[in-house]
Tab-separated table of C-alpha atoms and ligand atoms in Angstrom:
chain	number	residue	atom	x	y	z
A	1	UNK	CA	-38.611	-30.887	-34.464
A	2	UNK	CA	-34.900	-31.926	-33.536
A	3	UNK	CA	-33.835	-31.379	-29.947
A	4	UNK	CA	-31.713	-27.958	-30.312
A	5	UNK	CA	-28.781	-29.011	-28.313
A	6	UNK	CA	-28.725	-32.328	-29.727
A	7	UNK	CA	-28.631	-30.699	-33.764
A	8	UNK	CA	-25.850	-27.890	-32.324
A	9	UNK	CA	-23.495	-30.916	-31.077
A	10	UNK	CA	-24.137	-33.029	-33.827
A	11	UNK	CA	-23.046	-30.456	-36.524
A	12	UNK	CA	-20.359	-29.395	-34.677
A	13	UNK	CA	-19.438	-32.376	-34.600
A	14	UNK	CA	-19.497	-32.717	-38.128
A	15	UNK	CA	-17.752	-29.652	-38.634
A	16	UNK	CA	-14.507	-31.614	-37.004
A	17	UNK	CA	-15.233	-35.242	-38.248
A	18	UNK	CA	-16.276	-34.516	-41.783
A	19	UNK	CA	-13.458	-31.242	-42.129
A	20	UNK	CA	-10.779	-31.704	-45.432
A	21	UNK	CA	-7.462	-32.152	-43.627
A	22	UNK	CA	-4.900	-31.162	-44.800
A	23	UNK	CA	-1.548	-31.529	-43.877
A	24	UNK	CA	1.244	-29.110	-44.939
A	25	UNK	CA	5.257	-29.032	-44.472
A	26	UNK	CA	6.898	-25.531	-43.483
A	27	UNK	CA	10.516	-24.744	-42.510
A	28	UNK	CA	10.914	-22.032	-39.989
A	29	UNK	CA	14.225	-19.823	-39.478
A	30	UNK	CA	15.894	-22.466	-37.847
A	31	UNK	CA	15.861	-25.226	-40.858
A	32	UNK	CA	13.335	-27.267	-38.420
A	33	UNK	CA	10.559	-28.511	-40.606
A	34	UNK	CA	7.038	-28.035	-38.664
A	35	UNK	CA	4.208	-30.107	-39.706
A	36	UNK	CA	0.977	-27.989	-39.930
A	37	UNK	CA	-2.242	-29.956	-39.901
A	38	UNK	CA	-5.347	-27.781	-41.845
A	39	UNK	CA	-8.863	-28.332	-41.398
A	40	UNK	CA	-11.116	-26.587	-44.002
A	41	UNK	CA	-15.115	-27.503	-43.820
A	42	UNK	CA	-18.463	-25.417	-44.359
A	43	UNK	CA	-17.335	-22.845	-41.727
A	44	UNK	CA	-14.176	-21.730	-43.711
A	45	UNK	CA	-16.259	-20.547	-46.576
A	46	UNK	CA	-19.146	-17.740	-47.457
A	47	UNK	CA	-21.609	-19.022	-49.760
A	48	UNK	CA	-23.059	-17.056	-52.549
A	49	UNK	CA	-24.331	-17.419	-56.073
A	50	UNK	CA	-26.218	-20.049	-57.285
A	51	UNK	CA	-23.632	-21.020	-60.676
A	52	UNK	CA	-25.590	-24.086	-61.740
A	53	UNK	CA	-27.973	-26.918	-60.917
A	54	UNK	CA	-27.153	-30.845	-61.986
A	55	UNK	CA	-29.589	-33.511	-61.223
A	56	UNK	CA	-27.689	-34.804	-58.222
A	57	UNK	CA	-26.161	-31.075	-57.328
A	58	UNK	CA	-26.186	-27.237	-56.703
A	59	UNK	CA	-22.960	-25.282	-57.748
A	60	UNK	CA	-22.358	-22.602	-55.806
A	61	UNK	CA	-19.777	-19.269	-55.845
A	62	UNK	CA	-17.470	-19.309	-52.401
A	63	UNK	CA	-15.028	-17.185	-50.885
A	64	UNK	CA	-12.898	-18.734	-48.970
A	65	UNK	CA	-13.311	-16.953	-45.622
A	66	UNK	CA	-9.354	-16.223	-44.728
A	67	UNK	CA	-7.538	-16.021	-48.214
A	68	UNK	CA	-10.458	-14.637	-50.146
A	69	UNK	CA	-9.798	-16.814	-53.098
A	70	UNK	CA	-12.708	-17.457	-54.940
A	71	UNK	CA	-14.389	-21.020	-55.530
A	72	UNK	CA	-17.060	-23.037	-57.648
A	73	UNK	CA	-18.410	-25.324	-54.424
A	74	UNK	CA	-20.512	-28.189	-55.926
A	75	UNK	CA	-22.793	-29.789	-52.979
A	76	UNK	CA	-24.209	-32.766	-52.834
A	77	UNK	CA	-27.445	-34.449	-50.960
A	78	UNK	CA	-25.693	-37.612	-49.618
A	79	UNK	CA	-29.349	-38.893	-48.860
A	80	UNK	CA	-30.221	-38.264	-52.428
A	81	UNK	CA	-27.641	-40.170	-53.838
A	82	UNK	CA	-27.255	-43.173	-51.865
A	83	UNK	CA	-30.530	-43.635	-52.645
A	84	UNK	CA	-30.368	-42.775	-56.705
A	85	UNK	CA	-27.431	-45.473	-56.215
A	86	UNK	CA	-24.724	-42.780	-57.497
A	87	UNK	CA	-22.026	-43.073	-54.925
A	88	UNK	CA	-19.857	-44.630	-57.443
A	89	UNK	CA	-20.425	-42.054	-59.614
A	90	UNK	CA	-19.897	-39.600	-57.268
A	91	UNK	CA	-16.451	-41.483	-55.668
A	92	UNK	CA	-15.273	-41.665	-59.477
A	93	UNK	CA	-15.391	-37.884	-60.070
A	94	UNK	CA	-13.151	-37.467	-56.943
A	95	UNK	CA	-10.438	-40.066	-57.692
A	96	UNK	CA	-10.577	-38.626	-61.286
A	97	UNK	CA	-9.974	-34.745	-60.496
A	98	UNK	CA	-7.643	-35.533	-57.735
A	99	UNK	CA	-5.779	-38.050	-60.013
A	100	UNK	CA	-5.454	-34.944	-62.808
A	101	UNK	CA	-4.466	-32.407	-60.100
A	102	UNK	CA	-2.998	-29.182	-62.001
A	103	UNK	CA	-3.683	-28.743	-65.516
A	104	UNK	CA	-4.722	-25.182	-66.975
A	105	UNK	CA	-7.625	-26.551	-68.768
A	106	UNK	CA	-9.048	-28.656	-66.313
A	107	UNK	CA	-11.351	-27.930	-63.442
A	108	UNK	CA	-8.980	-28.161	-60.374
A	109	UNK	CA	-10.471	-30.404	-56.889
A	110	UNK	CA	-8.662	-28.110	-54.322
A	111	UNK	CA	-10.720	-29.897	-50.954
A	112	UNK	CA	-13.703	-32.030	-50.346
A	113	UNK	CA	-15.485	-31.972	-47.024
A	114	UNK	CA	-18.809	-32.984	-45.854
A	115	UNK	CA	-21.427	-32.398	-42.822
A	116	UNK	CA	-24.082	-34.237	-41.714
A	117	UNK	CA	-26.515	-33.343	-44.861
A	118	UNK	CA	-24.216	-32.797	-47.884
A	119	UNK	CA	-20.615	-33.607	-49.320
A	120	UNK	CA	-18.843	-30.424	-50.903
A	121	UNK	CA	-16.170	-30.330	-53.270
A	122	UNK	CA	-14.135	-27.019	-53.470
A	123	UNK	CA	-13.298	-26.592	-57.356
A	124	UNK	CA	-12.048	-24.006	-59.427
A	125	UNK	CA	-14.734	-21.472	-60.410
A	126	UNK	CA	-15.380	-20.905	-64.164
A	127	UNK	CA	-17.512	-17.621	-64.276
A	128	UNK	CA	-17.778	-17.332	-67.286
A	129	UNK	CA	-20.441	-20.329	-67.945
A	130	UNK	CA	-20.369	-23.660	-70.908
A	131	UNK	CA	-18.784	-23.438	-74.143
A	132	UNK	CA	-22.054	-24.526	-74.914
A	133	UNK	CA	-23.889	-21.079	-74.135
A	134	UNK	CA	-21.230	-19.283	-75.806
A	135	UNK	CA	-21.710	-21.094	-78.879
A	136	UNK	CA	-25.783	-20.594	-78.855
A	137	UNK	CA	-25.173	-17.261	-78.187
A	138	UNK	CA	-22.937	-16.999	-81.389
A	139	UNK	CA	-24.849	-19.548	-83.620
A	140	UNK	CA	-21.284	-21.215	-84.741
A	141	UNK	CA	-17.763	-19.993	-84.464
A	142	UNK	CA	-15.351	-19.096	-86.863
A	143	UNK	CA	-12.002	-20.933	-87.689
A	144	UNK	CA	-9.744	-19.262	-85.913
A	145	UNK	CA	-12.205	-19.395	-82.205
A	146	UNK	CA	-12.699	-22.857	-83.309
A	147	UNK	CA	-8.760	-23.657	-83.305
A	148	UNK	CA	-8.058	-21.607	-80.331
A	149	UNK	CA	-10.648	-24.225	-78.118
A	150	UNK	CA	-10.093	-27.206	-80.017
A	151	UNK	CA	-6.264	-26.934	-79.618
A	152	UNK	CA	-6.591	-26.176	-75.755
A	153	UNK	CA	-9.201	-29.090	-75.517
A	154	UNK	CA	-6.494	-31.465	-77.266
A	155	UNK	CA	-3.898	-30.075	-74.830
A	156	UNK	CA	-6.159	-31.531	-71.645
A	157	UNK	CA	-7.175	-34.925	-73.535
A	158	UNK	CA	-3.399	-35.188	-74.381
A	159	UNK	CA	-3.109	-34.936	-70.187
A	160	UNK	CA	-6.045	-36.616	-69.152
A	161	UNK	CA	-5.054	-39.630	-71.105
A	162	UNK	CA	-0.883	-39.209	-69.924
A	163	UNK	CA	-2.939	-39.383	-66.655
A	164	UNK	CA	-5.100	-42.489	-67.100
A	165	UNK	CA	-8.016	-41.098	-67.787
A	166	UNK	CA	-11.006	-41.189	-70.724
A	167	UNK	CA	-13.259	-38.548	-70.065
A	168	UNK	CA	-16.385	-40.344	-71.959
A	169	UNK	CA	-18.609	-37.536	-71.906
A	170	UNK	CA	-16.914	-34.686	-73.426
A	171	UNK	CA	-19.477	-32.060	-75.129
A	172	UNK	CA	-19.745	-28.378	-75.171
A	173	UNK	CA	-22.140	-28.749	-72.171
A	174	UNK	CA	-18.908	-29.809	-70.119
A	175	UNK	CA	-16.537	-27.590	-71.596
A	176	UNK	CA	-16.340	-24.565	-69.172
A	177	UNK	CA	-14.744	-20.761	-69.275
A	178	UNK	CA	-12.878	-19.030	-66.694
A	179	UNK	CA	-12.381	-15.302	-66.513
A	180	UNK	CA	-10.536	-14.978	-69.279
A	181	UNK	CA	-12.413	-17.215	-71.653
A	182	UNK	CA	-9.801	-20.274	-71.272
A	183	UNK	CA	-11.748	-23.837	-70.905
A	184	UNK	CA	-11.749	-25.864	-68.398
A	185	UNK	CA	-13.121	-29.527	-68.848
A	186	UNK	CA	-15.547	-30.621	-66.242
A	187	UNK	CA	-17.666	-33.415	-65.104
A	188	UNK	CA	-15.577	-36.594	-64.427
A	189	UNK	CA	-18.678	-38.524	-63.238
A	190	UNK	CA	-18.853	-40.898	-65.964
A	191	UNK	CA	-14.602	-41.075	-66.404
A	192	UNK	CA	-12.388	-44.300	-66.620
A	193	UNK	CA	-9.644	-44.854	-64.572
A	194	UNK	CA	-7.145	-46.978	-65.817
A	195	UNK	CA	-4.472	-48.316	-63.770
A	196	UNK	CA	-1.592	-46.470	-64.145
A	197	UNK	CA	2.084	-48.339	-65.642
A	198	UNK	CA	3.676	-46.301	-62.956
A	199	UNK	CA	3.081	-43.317	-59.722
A	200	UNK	CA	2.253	-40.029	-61.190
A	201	UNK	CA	4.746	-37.356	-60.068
A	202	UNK	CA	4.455	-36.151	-57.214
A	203	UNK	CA	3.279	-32.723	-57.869
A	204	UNK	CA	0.357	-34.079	-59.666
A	205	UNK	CA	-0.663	-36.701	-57.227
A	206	UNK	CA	-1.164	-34.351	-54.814
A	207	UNK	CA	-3.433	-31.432	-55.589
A	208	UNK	CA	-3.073	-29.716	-52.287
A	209	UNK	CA	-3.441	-32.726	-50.135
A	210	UNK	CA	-7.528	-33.511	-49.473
A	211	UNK	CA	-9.117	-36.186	-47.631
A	212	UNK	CA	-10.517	-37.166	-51.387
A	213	UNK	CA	-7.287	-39.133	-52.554
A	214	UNK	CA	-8.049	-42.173	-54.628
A	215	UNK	CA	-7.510	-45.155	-52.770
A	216	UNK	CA	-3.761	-47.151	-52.593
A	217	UNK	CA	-5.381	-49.963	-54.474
A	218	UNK	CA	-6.912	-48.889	-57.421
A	219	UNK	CA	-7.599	-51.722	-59.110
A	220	UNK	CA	-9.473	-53.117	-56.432
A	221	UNK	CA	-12.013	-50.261	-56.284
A	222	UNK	CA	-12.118	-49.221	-59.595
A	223	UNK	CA	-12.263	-52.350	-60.972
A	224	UNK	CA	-16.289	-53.321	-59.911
A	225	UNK	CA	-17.057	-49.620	-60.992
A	226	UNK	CA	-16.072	-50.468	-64.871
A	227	UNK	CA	-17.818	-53.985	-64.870
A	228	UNK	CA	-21.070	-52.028	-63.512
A	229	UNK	CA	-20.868	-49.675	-66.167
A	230	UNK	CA	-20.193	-51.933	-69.075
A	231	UNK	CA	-24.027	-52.891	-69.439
A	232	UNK	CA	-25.072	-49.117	-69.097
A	233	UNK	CA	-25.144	-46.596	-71.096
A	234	UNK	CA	-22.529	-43.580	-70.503
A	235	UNK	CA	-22.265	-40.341	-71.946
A	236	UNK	CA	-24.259	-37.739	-74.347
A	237	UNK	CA	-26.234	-39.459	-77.633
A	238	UNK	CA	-24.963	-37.100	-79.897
A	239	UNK	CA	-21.091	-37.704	-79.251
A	240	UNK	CA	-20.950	-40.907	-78.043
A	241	UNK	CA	-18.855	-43.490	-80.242
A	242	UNK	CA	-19.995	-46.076	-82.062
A	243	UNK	CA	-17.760	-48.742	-80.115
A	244	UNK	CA	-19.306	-47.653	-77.517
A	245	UNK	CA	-22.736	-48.668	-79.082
A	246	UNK	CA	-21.437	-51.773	-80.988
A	247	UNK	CA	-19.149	-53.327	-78.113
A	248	UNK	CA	-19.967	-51.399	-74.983
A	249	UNK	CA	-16.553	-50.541	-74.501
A	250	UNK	CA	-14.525	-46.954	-74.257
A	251	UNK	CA	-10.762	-46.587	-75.193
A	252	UNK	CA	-8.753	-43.124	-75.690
A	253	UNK	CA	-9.971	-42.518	-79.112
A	254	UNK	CA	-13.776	-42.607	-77.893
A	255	UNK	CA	-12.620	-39.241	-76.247
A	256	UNK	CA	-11.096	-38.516	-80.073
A	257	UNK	CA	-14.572	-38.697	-81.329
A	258	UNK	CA	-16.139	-36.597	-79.096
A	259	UNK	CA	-13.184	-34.531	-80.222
A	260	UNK	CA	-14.456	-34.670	-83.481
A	261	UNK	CA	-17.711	-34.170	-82.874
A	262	UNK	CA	-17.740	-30.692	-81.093
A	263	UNK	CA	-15.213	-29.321	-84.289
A	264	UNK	CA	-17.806	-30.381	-86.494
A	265	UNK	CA	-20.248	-28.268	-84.018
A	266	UNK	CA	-18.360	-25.089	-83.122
A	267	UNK	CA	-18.015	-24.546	-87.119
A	268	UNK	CA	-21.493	-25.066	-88.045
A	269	UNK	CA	-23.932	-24.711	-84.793
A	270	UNK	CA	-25.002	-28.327	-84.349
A	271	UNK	CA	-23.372	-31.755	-84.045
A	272	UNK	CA	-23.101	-34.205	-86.851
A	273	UNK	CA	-25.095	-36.667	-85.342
A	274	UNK	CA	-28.501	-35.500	-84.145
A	275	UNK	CA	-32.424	-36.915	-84.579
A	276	UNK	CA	-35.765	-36.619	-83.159
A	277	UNK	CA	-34.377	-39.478	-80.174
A	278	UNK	CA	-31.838	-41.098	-79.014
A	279	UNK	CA	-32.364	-44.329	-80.992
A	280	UNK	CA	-32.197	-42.530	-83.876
A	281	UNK	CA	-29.102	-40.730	-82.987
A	282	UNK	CA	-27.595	-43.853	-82.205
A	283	UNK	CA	-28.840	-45.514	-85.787
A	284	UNK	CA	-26.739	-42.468	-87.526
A	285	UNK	CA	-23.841	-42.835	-85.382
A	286	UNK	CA	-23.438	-46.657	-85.933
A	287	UNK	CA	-24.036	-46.245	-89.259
A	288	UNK	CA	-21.808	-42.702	-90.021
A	289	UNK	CA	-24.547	-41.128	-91.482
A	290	UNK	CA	-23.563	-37.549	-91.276
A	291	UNK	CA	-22.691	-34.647	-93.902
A	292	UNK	CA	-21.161	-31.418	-93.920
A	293	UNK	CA	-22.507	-28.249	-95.193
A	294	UNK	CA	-21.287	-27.255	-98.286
A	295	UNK	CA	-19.599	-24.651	-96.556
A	296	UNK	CA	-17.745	-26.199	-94.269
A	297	UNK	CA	-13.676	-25.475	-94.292
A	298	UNK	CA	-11.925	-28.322	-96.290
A	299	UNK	CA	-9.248	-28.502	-94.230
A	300	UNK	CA	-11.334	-28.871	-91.168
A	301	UNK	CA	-13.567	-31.369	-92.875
A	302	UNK	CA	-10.394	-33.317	-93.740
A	303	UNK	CA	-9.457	-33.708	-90.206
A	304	UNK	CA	-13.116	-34.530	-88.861
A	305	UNK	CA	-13.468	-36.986	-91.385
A	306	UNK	CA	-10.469	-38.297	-89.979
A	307	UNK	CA	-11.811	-38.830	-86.653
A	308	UNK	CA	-14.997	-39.389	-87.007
A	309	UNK	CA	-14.492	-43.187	-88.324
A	310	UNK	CA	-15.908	-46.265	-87.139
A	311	UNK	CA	-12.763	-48.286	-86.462
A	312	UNK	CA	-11.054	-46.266	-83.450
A	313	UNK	CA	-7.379	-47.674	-84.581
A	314	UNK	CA	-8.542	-45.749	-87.558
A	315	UNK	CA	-8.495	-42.710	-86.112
A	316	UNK	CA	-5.783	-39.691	-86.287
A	317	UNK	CA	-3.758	-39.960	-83.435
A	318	UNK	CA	-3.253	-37.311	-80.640
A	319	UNK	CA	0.051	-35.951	-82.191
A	320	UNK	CA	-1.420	-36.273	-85.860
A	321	UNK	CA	-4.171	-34.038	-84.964
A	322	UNK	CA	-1.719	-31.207	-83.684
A	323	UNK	CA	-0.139	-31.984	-86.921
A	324	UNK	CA	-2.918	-31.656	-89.114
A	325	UNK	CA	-2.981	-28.354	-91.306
A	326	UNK	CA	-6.006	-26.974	-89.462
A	327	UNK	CA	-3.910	-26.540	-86.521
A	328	UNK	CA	-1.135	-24.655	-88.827
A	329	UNK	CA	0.484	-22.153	-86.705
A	330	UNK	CA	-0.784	-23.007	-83.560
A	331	UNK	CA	1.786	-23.796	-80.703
A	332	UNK	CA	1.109	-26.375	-78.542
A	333	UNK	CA	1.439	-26.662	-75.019
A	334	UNK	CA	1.779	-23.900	-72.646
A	335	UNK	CA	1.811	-21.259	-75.153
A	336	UNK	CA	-2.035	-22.187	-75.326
A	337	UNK	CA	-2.953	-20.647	-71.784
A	338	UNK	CA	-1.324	-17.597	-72.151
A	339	UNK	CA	-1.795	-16.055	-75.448
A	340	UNK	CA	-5.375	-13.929	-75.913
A	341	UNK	CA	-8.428	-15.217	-76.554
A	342	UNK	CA	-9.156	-14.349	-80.207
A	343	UNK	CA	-12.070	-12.032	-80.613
A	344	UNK	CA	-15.160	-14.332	-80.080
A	345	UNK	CA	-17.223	-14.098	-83.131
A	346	UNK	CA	-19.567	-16.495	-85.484
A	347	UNK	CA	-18.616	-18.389	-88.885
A	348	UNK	CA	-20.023	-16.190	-91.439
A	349	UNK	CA	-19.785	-18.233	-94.451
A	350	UNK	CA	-22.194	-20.951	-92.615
A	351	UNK	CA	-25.624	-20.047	-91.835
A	352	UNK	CA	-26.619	-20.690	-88.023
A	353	UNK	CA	-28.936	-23.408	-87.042
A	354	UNK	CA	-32.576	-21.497	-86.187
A	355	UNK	CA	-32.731	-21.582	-82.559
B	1	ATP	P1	-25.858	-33.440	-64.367
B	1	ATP	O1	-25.417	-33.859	-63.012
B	1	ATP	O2	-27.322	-33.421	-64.519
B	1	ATP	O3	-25.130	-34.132	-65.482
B	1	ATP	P2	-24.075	-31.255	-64.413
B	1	ATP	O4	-22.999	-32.248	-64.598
B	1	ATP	O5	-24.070	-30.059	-65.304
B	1	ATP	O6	-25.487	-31.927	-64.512
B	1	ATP	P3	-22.953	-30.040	-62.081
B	1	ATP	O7	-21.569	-30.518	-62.355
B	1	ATP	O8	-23.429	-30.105	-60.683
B	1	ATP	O9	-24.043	-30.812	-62.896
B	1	ATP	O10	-23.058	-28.542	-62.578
B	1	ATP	C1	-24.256	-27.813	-62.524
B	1	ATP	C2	-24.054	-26.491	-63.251
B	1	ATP	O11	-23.164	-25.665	-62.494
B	1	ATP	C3	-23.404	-26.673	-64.613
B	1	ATP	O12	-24.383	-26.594	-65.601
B	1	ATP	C4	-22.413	-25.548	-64.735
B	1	ATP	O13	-22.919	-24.541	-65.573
B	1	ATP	C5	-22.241	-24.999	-63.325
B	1	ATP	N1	-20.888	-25.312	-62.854
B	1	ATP	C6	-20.400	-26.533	-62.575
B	1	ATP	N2	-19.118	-26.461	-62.176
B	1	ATP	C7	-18.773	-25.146	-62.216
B	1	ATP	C8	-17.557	-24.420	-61.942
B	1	ATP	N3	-16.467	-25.045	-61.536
B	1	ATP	N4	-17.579	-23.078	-62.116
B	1	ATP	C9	-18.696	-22.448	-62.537
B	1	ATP	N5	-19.860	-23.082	-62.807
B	1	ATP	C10	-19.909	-24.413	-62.655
């Protein structure tokens, strides 16, 4: 058993050292700016729901103690993943959200901290679960619920890409809903960084100023991070891209699949690509052997068909797909995150998949 006064030093300790600091800029009556230095750890939050288990996590509800603001906190078992050799994985998910910063449909990295067990990173909560349970609950979605998440999910490719970033693992599973059934794209583990032509803005570089900035050479860290990954397999069988199978390599338009892929699967209840394994996903991937249901909406087929080729320079662009008929009528941009949710309901004129 550990010596009691030596555990009660040591974590306070840690409540100090391993503390998100945060340093903010205020102005008082007299025009003299006053630098405030924050400190927000364990201590500054109360812990409560259980929102989730990953293989390398637990996702948790928080309040934060003095501005009752609400959190998702996702803690992690530093033991457990130095020694399942993820820290890269799990360094890559920080640069990557802190990187993005402020976008509506994108879960937000407001502080990471750590203690002596666990690191914690304070995100935005999404209560209402995946876009994945929504759509099992429904069976499929019709063609106007299917427009409303595909065109917000465009809107925070179109950023992540302005940003640098391809997401390489985008699937319903990852596709979360706040309170008022907006998404917000999550898991950055398995995300690219590229190096950036120039700074991003200010305002987006710093998302509330955390100890988890990425570091002022990029290239040098990220760098080893992409050659690791090149031999190994990243992402989800079902939407993963065929260059990604033929040449081991990710570009933008591997996140355009994926794209592709979940329209294909909020219509009609499954994805177009799907076997017994995962070899024999990845056969009908390589090979485009897919087909739609004789149901399916022409003008939605049209634009899957569109991005769901083999070539990726094939591929509809960002700005043809907001130009494509399906998205007829729909404004782009910020008009996305503040009109209503349509009234959730299921594709009638294609049968569900039997669960
Ligand atoms: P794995 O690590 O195995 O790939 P994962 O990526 O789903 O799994 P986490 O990111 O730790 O792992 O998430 C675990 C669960 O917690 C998710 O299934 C999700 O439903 C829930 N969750 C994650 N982030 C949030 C959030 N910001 N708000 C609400 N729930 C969340």
């Amino acid at each position: 058993m550990p010596h009691p006064m030596r555990t009660r030093s040591t974590s306070d300790e840690w409540a100090d050292r391993g503390a998100a600091v945060q340093i903010q800029r205020e102005t008082d009556a007299n025009g003299n700016v006053q630098i405030k230095t924050i400190k927000k750890g364990v201590k500054d939050f109360t812990f409560g729901r259980t929102l989730g288990e990953g293989s390398f996590s637990t996702v948790v509800a928080a309040t934060d103690r003095q501005t009752l603001r609400e959190y998702a906190i996702k803690i992690l078992d530093k033991r457990h993943i130095i020694k399942e050799k993820k820290v890269k994985y799990v360094n890559v998910e920080k640069y990557t959200l802190n990187r993005l910063g402020n976008h509506p449909g994108i879960v937000r990295l407001y502080y990471t901290f750590q203690d002596e067990r666990s690191l914690y990173f304070v995100l935005d909560l999404a209560p209402k679960g995946e876009l994945f349970t929504l759509l099992k609950k429904l069976g499929t979605l019709n063609v106007e619920c299917t427009q409303y998440y595909c065109a917000q999910l465009l809107d925070a490719i179109e950023y992540m890409h302005n940003h640098g970033v391809i997401h390489r693992d985008l699937k319903p599973e990852n596709i979360l809903l706040d309170e008022n059934m907006r998404i917000k794209v999550t898991d950055f583990g398995t995300a690219k960084l590229l190096s950036l032509p120039k700074p991003a803005p200010s305002a987006d570089a710093d998302p509330s100023g955390t100890d988890a900035s990425e570091p002022s050479t990029p290239t040098s860290t990220i760098t080893p991070i992409e050659e690791e990954r090149a031999s190994s397999f990243v992402g989800t069988a079902e939407y993963v891209s065929p260059e990604l199978l033929n040449d081991k390599s990710a570009c933008k338009a591997s996140d355009l699949w994926a794209f592709g892929c979940i329209l294909f699967q909020l219509l009609c209840g499954r994805p177009p690509f799907k076997a017994n394994n995962e070899y024999q996903t990845f056969q009908k991937i390589i090979k485009l052997d897919y087909t739609f249901p004789p149901e399916f909406p022409p003008v939605a087929k049209d634009l899957v068909a569109n991005l769901l080729l083999l070539d990726p320079s094939k591929r509809l662009t960002i700005d043809q797909i907001k130009a494509h008929p399906f998205f007829s009528g729909i404004e782009f941009g910020l008009a996305l995150w503040t009109r209503p949710t349509p009234r959730l309901a299921p594709n009638s004129s294609i049968p569900a998949p039997s669960k």
